[in-house]
Amino acid sequence: MAHNPLDTEAGGELFNSYEAEYKLVQADLVSKLDQIPELHGEPRKAALSAAERALEEASELLDQMQLEKQNIPSDARPRVNQRLRNFATDIDNYKRKLKALVSDAQKSKFGGRYSDNPSDAERGLSDAQLEQRQQLLSGTDRLDRSTQRLRASQALANETEAIGASTLAELHTQRSRIEHTTMVMQESEGYVDRSVKTLKGMARRMATNRLITIAIITILVLLIIAVIFSKFR
């Protein structure tokens, strides 16, 4: 499977999603355009309508990719622009091919009505009415697809917002832990300082006591020597 250069780049996830959906719609559109010449009557008309809807959806997806391109890093945009130009060229070709197929269908009509649509002819619907109905149906489908995309974008935005809020909460928790650890370390340093001072005081007292002990012993020795000397005098 080919590697998409935007898969590892920030800002390309939504673009890749639109592109993947576009390729699915494109494959479906190409399949329909290839099948239409072999169809007649109602199946042909249904296939033409389906191809028109697929073409409109592909155009909408291309517009979405054009908008999302602004969120892609500048160093990746040349590759994206080339892909978008190729997509636009494909869509123009599909439009010309579909127009030719529709024109062929119109040539096959008689008496102001399509020969493959006798039911509408019997109801006395004009070509303008049929076209208007088709446009209304197509507009409804387009609105539904746009609504679905908006909902998907809103859901993605909500999910991103939730992830951001969770990240901020986690950072706040980590900050509190770091501050608590800093306070504990500061208190520990205070305990160590007091312990050092206490040990130094004890050392000083021990040295003083040692000097006093030596002095007492020295005095006692001198006294003993003095007593002994006085007896033999």
PDB file of C-alpha atoms in Angstrom:
ATOM      1  CA  MET A   1       0.000   0.000   0.000  1.00  0.00           C
ATOM      2  CA  ALA A   2       1.446   3.434  -0.976  1.00  0.00           C
ATOM      3  CA  HIS A   3       2.567   5.614   1.874  1.00  0.00           C
ATOM      4  CA  ASN A   4       0.766   8.935   2.180  1.00  0.00           C
ATOM      5  CA  PRO A   5       3.315  11.722   2.860  1.00  0.00           C
ATOM      6  CA  LEU A   6       0.787  13.528   5.037  1.00  0.00           C
ATOM      7  CA  ASP A   7       0.202  10.601   7.407  1.00  0.00           C
ATOM      8  CA  THR A   8       2.998  11.717   9.704  1.00  0.00           C
ATOM      9  CA  GLU A   9       2.522  15.467   9.273  1.00  0.00           C
ATOM     10  CA  ALA A  10       0.441  17.692  11.515  1.00  0.00           C
ATOM     11  CA  GLY A  11      -2.743  19.059   9.961  1.00  0.00           C
ATOM     12  CA  GLY A  12      -3.058  16.267   7.356  1.00  0.00           C
ATOM     13  CA  GLU A  13      -5.425  13.861   9.097  1.00  0.00           C
ATOM     14  CA  LEU A  14      -8.668  15.560   8.045  1.00  0.00           C
ATOM     15  CA  PHE A  15      -7.306  16.160   4.531  1.00  0.00           C
ATOM     16  CA  ASN A  16      -6.439  12.467   4.230  1.00  0.00           C
ATOM     17  CA  SER A  17      -9.954  11.579   5.380  1.00  0.00           C
ATOM     18  CA  TYR A  18     -11.511  13.763   2.660  1.00  0.00           C
ATOM     19  CA  GLU A  19      -9.095  12.361   0.066  1.00  0.00           C
ATOM     20  CA  ALA A  20      -9.907   8.761   0.975  1.00  0.00           C
ATOM     21  CA  GLU A  21     -13.638   9.506   0.731  1.00  0.00           C
ATOM     22  CA  TYR A  22     -13.069  11.277  -2.604  1.00  0.00           C
ATOM     23  CA  LYS A  23     -11.299   8.225  -4.044  1.00  0.00           C
ATOM     24  CA  LEU A  24     -14.204   5.992  -3.032  1.00  0.00           C
ATOM     25  CA  VAL A  25     -16.704   8.348  -4.669  1.00  0.00           C
ATOM     26  CA  GLN A  26     -14.445   8.620  -7.724  1.00  0.00           C
ATOM     27  CA  ALA A  27     -14.286   4.849  -8.142  1.00  0.00           C
ATOM     28  CA  ASP A  28     -18.084   4.632  -7.849  1.00  0.00           C
ATOM     29  CA  LEU A  29     -18.519   7.471 -10.374  1.00  0.00           C
ATOM     30  CA  VAL A  30     -16.173   5.862 -12.917  1.00  0.00           C
ATOM     31  CA  SER A  31     -18.042   2.571 -12.553  1.00  0.00           C
ATOM     32  CA  LYS A  32     -21.403   4.282 -13.167  1.00  0.00           C
ATOM     33  CA  LEU A  33     -20.122   6.222 -16.188  1.00  0.00           C
ATOM     34  CA  ASP A  34     -18.826   2.993 -17.710  1.00  0.00           C
ATOM     35  CA  GLN A  35     -22.141   1.213 -17.168  1.00  0.00           C
ATOM     36  CA  ILE A  36     -24.458   3.936 -18.523  1.00  0.00           C
ATOM     37  CA  PRO A  37     -23.833   3.303 -22.271  1.00  0.00           C
ATOM     38  CA  GLU A  38     -25.002  -0.296 -21.831  1.00  0.00           C
ATOM     39  CA  LEU A  39     -28.254   0.672 -20.076  1.00  0.00           C
ATOM     40  CA  HIS A  40     -31.616   1.696 -21.501  1.00  0.00           C
ATOM     41  CA  GLY A  41     -34.903   3.046 -20.189  1.00  0.00           C
ATOM     42  CA  GLU A  42     -35.415   3.519 -16.473  1.00  0.00           C
ATOM     43  CA  PRO A  43     -32.093   1.860 -15.471  1.00  0.00           C
ATOM     44  CA  ARG A  44     -30.241   4.337 -17.707  1.00  0.00           C
ATOM     45  CA  LYS A  45     -32.069   7.303 -16.209  1.00  0.00           C
ATOM     46  CA  ALA A  46     -31.420   6.076 -12.665  1.00  0.00           C
ATOM     47  CA  ALA A  47     -27.739   5.572 -13.490  1.00  0.00           C
ATOM     48  CA  LEU A  48     -27.490   9.097 -14.926  1.00  0.00           C
ATOM     49  CA  SER A  49     -29.046  10.559 -11.771  1.00  0.00           C
ATOM     50  CA  ALA A  50     -26.723   8.501  -9.564  1.00  0.00           C
ATOM     51  CA  ALA A  51     -23.715   9.629 -11.609  1.00  0.00           C
ATOM     52  CA  GLU A  52     -24.766  13.268 -11.264  1.00  0.00           C
ATOM     53  CA  ARG A  53     -25.038  12.892  -7.479  1.00  0.00           C
ATOM     54  CA  ALA A  54     -21.655  11.169  -7.307  1.00  0.00           C
ATOM     55  CA  LEU A  55     -20.103  13.937  -9.414  1.00  0.00           C
ATOM     56  CA  GLU A  56     -21.579  16.603  -7.130  1.00  0.00           C
ATOM     57  CA  GLU A  57     -20.284  14.768  -4.067  1.00  0.00           C
ATOM     58  CA  ALA A  58     -16.816  14.489  -5.612  1.00  0.00           C
ATOM     59  CA  SER A  59     -16.851  18.245  -6.345  1.00  0.00           C
ATOM     60  CA  GLU A  60     -17.870  18.987  -2.750  1.00  0.00           C
ATOM     61  CA  LEU A  61     -15.088  16.789  -1.399  1.00  0.00           C
ATOM     62  CA  LEU A  62     -12.594  18.570  -3.635  1.00  0.00           C
ATOM     63  CA  ASP A  63     -13.809  21.913  -2.228  1.00  0.00           C
ATOM     64  CA  GLN A  64     -13.366  20.554   1.305  1.00  0.00           C
ATOM     65  CA  MET A  65      -9.804  19.484   0.493  1.00  0.00           C
ATOM     66  CA  GLN A  66      -9.087  22.938  -0.948  1.00  0.00           C
ATOM     67  CA  LEU A  67     -10.202  24.489   2.351  1.00  0.00           C
ATOM     68  CA  GLU A  68      -8.350  21.974   4.516  1.00  0.00           C
ATOM     69  CA  LYS A  69      -5.162  22.593   2.515  1.00  0.00           C
ATOM     70  CA  GLN A  70      -4.663  25.794   4.533  1.00  0.00           C
ATOM     71  CA  ASN A  71      -4.010  23.694   7.662  1.00  0.00           C
ATOM     72  CA  ILE A  72      -1.228  21.678   6.019  1.00  0.00           C
ATOM     73  CA  PRO A  73       2.428  22.691   6.606  1.00  0.00           C
ATOM     74  CA  SER A  74       3.837  24.832   3.818  1.00  0.00           C
ATOM     75  CA  ASP A  75       6.572  22.343   2.917  1.00  0.00           C
ATOM     76  CA  ALA A  76       3.918  19.717   2.067  1.00  0.00           C
ATOM     77  CA  ARG A  77       1.616  22.013   0.069  1.00  0.00           C
ATOM     78  CA  PRO A  78       3.344  21.620  -3.344  1.00  0.00           C
ATOM     79  CA  ARG A  79       2.578  17.880  -3.350  1.00  0.00           C
ATOM     80  CA  VAL A  80      -0.983  18.569  -2.179  1.00  0.00           C
ATOM     81  CA  ASN A  81      -1.533  21.233  -4.856  1.00  0.00           C
ATOM     82  CA  GLN A  82      -0.445  18.791  -7.558  1.00  0.00           C
ATOM     83  CA  ARG A  83      -2.866  16.154  -6.302  1.00  0.00           C
ATOM     84  CA  LEU A  84      -5.696  18.686  -6.159  1.00  0.00           C
ATOM     85  CA  ARG A  85      -4.975  19.811  -9.735  1.00  0.00           C
ATOM     86  CA  ASN A  86      -5.137  16.188 -10.865  1.00  0.00           C
ATOM     87  CA  PHE A  87      -8.452  15.717  -9.053  1.00  0.00           C
ATOM     88  CA  ALA A  88      -9.861  18.890 -10.646  1.00  0.00           C
ATOM     89  CA  THR A  89      -8.805  17.675 -14.101  1.00  0.00           C
ATOM     90  CA  ASP A  90     -10.481  14.309 -13.462  1.00  0.00           C
ATOM     91  CA  ILE A  91     -13.711  16.002 -12.376  1.00  0.00           C
ATOM     92  CA  ASP A  92     -13.733  18.157 -15.537  1.00  0.00           C
ATOM     93  CA  ASN A  93     -13.334  15.005 -17.635  1.00  0.00           C
ATOM     94  CA  TYR A  94     -16.156  13.297 -15.747  1.00  0.00           C
ATOM     95  CA  LYS A  95     -18.404  16.328 -16.306  1.00  0.00           C
ATOM     96  CA  ARG A  96     -17.755  16.274 -20.053  1.00  0.00           C
ATOM     97  CA  LYS A  97     -18.365  12.545 -20.240  1.00  0.00           C
ATOM     98  CA  LEU A  98     -21.593  12.803 -18.233  1.00  0.00           C
ATOM     99  CA  LYS A  99     -22.753  15.728 -20.353  1.00  0.00           C
ATOM    100  CA  ALA A 100     -22.172  13.667 -23.467  1.00  0.00           C
ATOM    101  CA  LEU A 101     -24.148  10.767 -22.024  1.00  0.00           C
ATOM    102  CA  VAL A 102     -27.026  13.077 -21.074  1.00  0.00           C
ATOM    103  CA  SER A 103     -26.939  14.579 -24.566  1.00  0.00           C
ATOM    104  CA  ASP A 104     -27.179  11.096 -26.090  1.00  0.00           C
ATOM    105  CA  ALA A 105     -30.181  10.403 -23.869  1.00  0.00           C
ATOM    106  CA  GLN A 106     -31.865  13.627 -24.993  1.00  0.00           C
ATOM    107  CA  LYS A 107     -31.316  12.726 -28.619  1.00  0.00           C
ATOM    108  CA  SER A 108     -33.261   9.548 -28.092  1.00  0.00           C
ATOM    109  CA  LYS A 109     -36.415  11.363 -26.945  1.00  0.00           C
ATOM    110  CA  PHE A 110     -39.401  12.116 -29.144  1.00  0.00           C
ATOM    111  CA  GLY A 111     -42.495  14.239 -28.894  1.00  0.00           C
ATOM    112  CA  GLY A 112     -40.908  16.496 -26.287  1.00  0.00           C
ATOM    113  CA  ARG A 113     -40.521  13.555 -23.887  1.00  0.00           C
ATOM    114  CA  TYR A 114     -37.797  10.999 -23.227  1.00  0.00           C
ATOM    115  CA  SER A 115     -38.566   7.688 -24.856  1.00  0.00           C
ATOM    116  CA  ASP A 116     -37.130   5.840 -21.854  1.00  0.00           C
ATOM    117  CA  ASN A 117     -39.535   7.606 -19.479  1.00  0.00           C
ATOM    118  CA  PRO A 118     -43.065   6.915 -20.743  1.00  0.00           C
ATOM    119  CA  SER A 119     -44.585   7.150 -17.279  1.00  0.00           C
ATOM    120  CA  ASP A 120     -43.599  10.815 -16.935  1.00  0.00           C
ATOM    121  CA  ALA A 121     -44.739  11.476 -20.486  1.00  0.00           C
ATOM    122  CA  GLU A 122     -48.121   9.985 -19.680  1.00  0.00           C
ATOM    123  CA  ARG A 123     -48.414  12.248 -16.666  1.00  0.00           C
ATOM    124  CA  GLY A 124     -47.731  15.233 -18.924  1.00  0.00           C
ATOM    125  CA  LEU A 125     -44.696  16.483 -17.021  1.00  0.00           C
ATOM    126  CA  SER A 126     -42.565  18.929 -19.016  1.00  0.00           C
ATOM    127  CA  ASP A 127     -38.814  18.617 -19.397  1.00  0.00           C
ATOM    128  CA  ALA A 128     -38.410  21.715 -17.216  1.00  0.00           C
ATOM    129  CA  GLN A 129     -40.472  20.135 -14.457  1.00  0.00           C
ATOM    130  CA  LEU A 130     -38.463  16.935 -14.630  1.00  0.00           C
ATOM    131  CA  GLU A 131     -35.214  18.871 -14.483  1.00  0.00           C
ATOM    132  CA  GLN A 132     -36.504  20.959 -11.570  1.00  0.00           C
ATOM    133  CA  ARG A 133     -37.521  17.834  -9.663  1.00  0.00           C
ATOM    134  CA  GLN A 134     -34.137  16.277 -10.335  1.00  0.00           C
ATOM    135  CA  GLN A 135     -32.374  19.423  -9.120  1.00  0.00           C
ATOM    136  CA  LEU A 136     -34.475  19.447  -5.956  1.00  0.00           C
ATOM    137  CA  LEU A 137     -33.623  15.822  -5.237  1.00  0.00           C
ATOM    138  CA  SER A 138     -29.982  16.471  -5.966  1.00  0.00           C
ATOM    139  CA  GLY A 139     -29.996  19.555  -3.718  1.00  0.00           C
ATOM    140  CA  THR A 140     -31.591  17.559  -0.899  1.00  0.00           C
ATOM    141  CA  ASP A 141     -28.944  14.849  -1.199  1.00  0.00           C
ATOM    142  CA  ARG A 142     -26.198  17.462  -1.235  1.00  0.00           C
ATOM    143  CA  LEU A 143     -27.635  19.148   1.848  1.00  0.00           C
ATOM    144  CA  ASP A 144     -27.797  15.808   3.657  1.00  0.00           C
ATOM    145  CA  ARG A 145     -24.175  15.034   2.800  1.00  0.00           C
ATOM    146  CA  SER A 146     -23.058  18.514   3.869  1.00  0.00           C
ATOM    147  CA  THR A 147     -24.956  18.110   7.141  1.00  0.00           C
ATOM    148  CA  GLN A 148     -23.276  14.779   7.780  1.00  0.00           C
ATOM    149  CA  ARG A 149     -19.860  16.277   7.113  1.00  0.00           C
ATOM    150  CA  LEU A 150     -20.607  19.196   9.437  1.00  0.00           C
ATOM    151  CA  ARG A 151     -21.664  16.771  12.151  1.00  0.00           C
ATOM    152  CA  ALA A 152     -18.498  14.735  11.613  1.00  0.00           C
ATOM    153  CA  SER A 153     -16.376  17.907  11.788  1.00  0.00           C
ATOM    154  CA  GLN A 154     -18.222  19.012  14.933  1.00  0.00           C
ATOM    155  CA  ALA A 155     -17.685  15.600  16.519  1.00  0.00           C
ATOM    156  CA  LEU A 156     -13.979  15.779  15.658  1.00  0.00           C
ATOM    157  CA  ALA A 157     -13.771  19.294  17.110  1.00  0.00           C
ATOM    158  CA  ASN A 158     -15.524  18.155  20.297  1.00  0.00           C
ATOM    159  CA  GLU A 159     -13.180  15.186  20.587  1.00  0.00           C
ATOM    160  CA  THR A 160     -10.155  17.439  20.067  1.00  0.00           C
ATOM    161  CA  GLU A 161     -11.487  19.864  22.683  1.00  0.00           C
ATOM    162  CA  ALA A 162     -12.008  17.000  25.151  1.00  0.00           C
ATOM    163  CA  ILE A 163      -8.476  15.741  24.539  1.00  0.00           C
ATOM    164  CA  GLY A 164      -7.129  19.266  25.041  1.00  0.00           C
ATOM    165  CA  ALA A 165      -9.071  19.680  28.290  1.00  0.00           C
ATOM    166  CA  SER A 166      -7.829  16.302  29.517  1.00  0.00           C
ATOM    167  CA  THR A 167      -4.250  17.253  28.637  1.00  0.00           C
ATOM    168  CA  LEU A 168      -4.566  20.573  30.480  1.00  0.00           C
ATOM    169  CA  ALA A 169      -5.982  18.793  33.533  1.00  0.00           C
ATOM    170  CA  GLU A 170      -3.119  16.297  33.463  1.00  0.00           C
ATOM    171  CA  LEU A 171      -0.573  19.116  33.151  1.00  0.00           C
ATOM    172  CA  HIS A 172      -2.208  20.912  36.084  1.00  0.00           C
ATOM    173  CA  THR A 173      -1.999  17.716  38.156  1.00  0.00           C
ATOM    174  CA  GLN A 174       1.659  17.250  37.246  1.00  0.00           C
ATOM    175  CA  ARG A 175       2.368  20.865  38.145  1.00  0.00           C
ATOM    176  CA  SER A 176       0.748  20.371  41.558  1.00  0.00           C
ATOM    177  CA  ARG A 177       2.867  17.266  42.111  1.00  0.00           C
ATOM    178  CA  ILE A 178       6.038  19.100  41.134  1.00  0.00           C
ATOM    179  CA  GLU A 179       5.193  21.992  43.476  1.00  0.00           C
ATOM    180  CA  HIS A 180       4.482  19.537  46.299  1.00  0.00           C
ATOM    181  CA  THR A 181       7.776  17.726  45.636  1.00  0.00           C
ATOM    182  CA  THR A 182       9.604  21.060  45.660  1.00  0.00           C
ATOM    183  CA  MET A 183       8.056  21.965  49.021  1.00  0.00           C
ATOM    184  CA  VAL A 184       9.019  18.562  50.462  1.00  0.00           C
ATOM    185  CA  MET A 185      12.585  18.992  49.218  1.00  0.00           C
ATOM    186  CA  GLN A 186      12.769  22.467  50.740  1.00  0.00           C
ATOM    187  CA  GLU A 187      11.490  21.119  54.069  1.00  0.00           C
ATOM    188  CA  SER A 188      14.031  18.275  53.868  1.00  0.00           C
ATOM    189  CA  GLU A 189      16.815  20.777  53.262  1.00  0.00           C
ATOM    190  CA  GLY A 190      15.642  22.686  56.351  1.00  0.00           C
ATOM    191  CA  TYR A 191      15.764  19.488  58.416  1.00  0.00           C
ATOM    192  CA  VAL A 192      19.246  18.708  57.103  1.00  0.00           C
ATOM    193  CA  ASP A 193      20.473  22.220  57.981  1.00  0.00           C
ATOM    194  CA  ARG A 194      19.095  21.926  61.503  1.00  0.00           C
ATOM    195  CA  SER A 195      20.632  18.469  61.879  1.00  0.00           C
ATOM    196  CA  VAL A 196      24.020  19.783  60.748  1.00  0.00           C
ATOM    197  CA  LYS A 197      23.814  22.638  63.240  1.00  0.00           C
ATOM    198  CA  THR A 198      22.863  20.209  66.002  1.00  0.00           C
ATOM    199  CA  LEU A 199      25.801  17.915  65.157  1.00  0.00           C
ATOM    200  CA  LYS A 200      28.170  20.868  65.107  1.00  0.00           C
ATOM    201  CA  GLY A 201      26.885  21.982  68.519  1.00  0.00           C
ATOM    202  CA  MET A 202      27.326  18.481  69.914  1.00  0.00           C
ATOM    203  CA  ALA A 203      30.851  18.351  68.506  1.00  0.00           C
ATOM    204  CA  ARG A 204      31.675  21.680  70.135  1.00  0.00           C
ATOM    205  CA  ARG A 205      30.281  20.520  73.474  1.00  0.00           C
ATOM    206  CA  MET A 206      32.225  17.268  73.241  1.00  0.00           C
ATOM    207  CA  ALA A 207      35.428  19.190  72.541  1.00  0.00           C
ATOM    208  CA  THR A 208      34.729  21.516  75.468  1.00  0.00           C
ATOM    209  CA  ASN A 209      34.002  18.595  77.794  1.00  0.00           C
ATOM    210  CA  ARG A 210      37.217  16.910  76.670  1.00  0.00           C
ATOM    211  CA  LEU A 211      39.243  20.018  77.418  1.00  0.00           C
ATOM    212  CA  ILE A 212      37.595  20.335  80.833  1.00  0.00           C
ATOM    213  CA  THR A 213      38.306  16.676  81.576  1.00  0.00           C
ATOM    214  CA  ILE A 214      41.947  17.076  80.552  1.00  0.00           C
ATOM    215  CA  ALA A 215      42.237  20.180  82.713  1.00  0.00           C
ATOM    216  CA  ILE A 216      40.759  18.403  85.730  1.00  0.00           C
ATOM    217  CA  ILE A 217      43.041  15.428  85.268  1.00  0.00           C
ATOM    218  CA  THR A 218      46.028  17.759  84.915  1.00  0.00           C
ATOM    219  CA  ILE A 219      45.111  19.604  88.137  1.00  0.00           C
ATOM    220  CA  LEU A 220      44.653  16.310  90.008  1.00  0.00           C
ATOM    221  CA  VAL A 221      48.034  15.046  88.812  1.00  0.00           C
ATOM    222  CA  LEU A 222      49.693  18.292  89.911  1.00  0.00           C
ATOM    223  CA  LEU A 223      48.012  18.097  93.312  1.00  0.00           C
ATOM    224  CA  ILE A 224      49.162  14.485  93.758  1.00  0.00           C
ATOM    225  CA  ILE A 225      52.682  15.460  92.804  1.00  0.00           C
ATOM    226  CA  ALA A 226      52.542  18.396  95.266  1.00  0.00           C
ATOM    227  CA  VAL A 227      51.360  16.188  98.133  1.00  0.00           C
ATOM    228  CA  ILE A 228      54.051  13.597  97.456  1.00  0.00           C
ATOM    229  CA  PHE A 229      56.716  16.258  97.239  1.00  0.00           C
ATOM    230  CA  SER A 230      55.574  17.840 100.551  1.00  0.00           C
ATOM    231  CA  LYS A 231      55.842  14.484 102.413  1.00  0.00           C
ATOM    232  CA  PHE A 232      59.445  13.890 101.331  1.00  0.00           C
ATOM    233  CA  ARG A 233      60.548  17.408 102.000  1.00  0.00           C
TER     234      ARG A 233
END
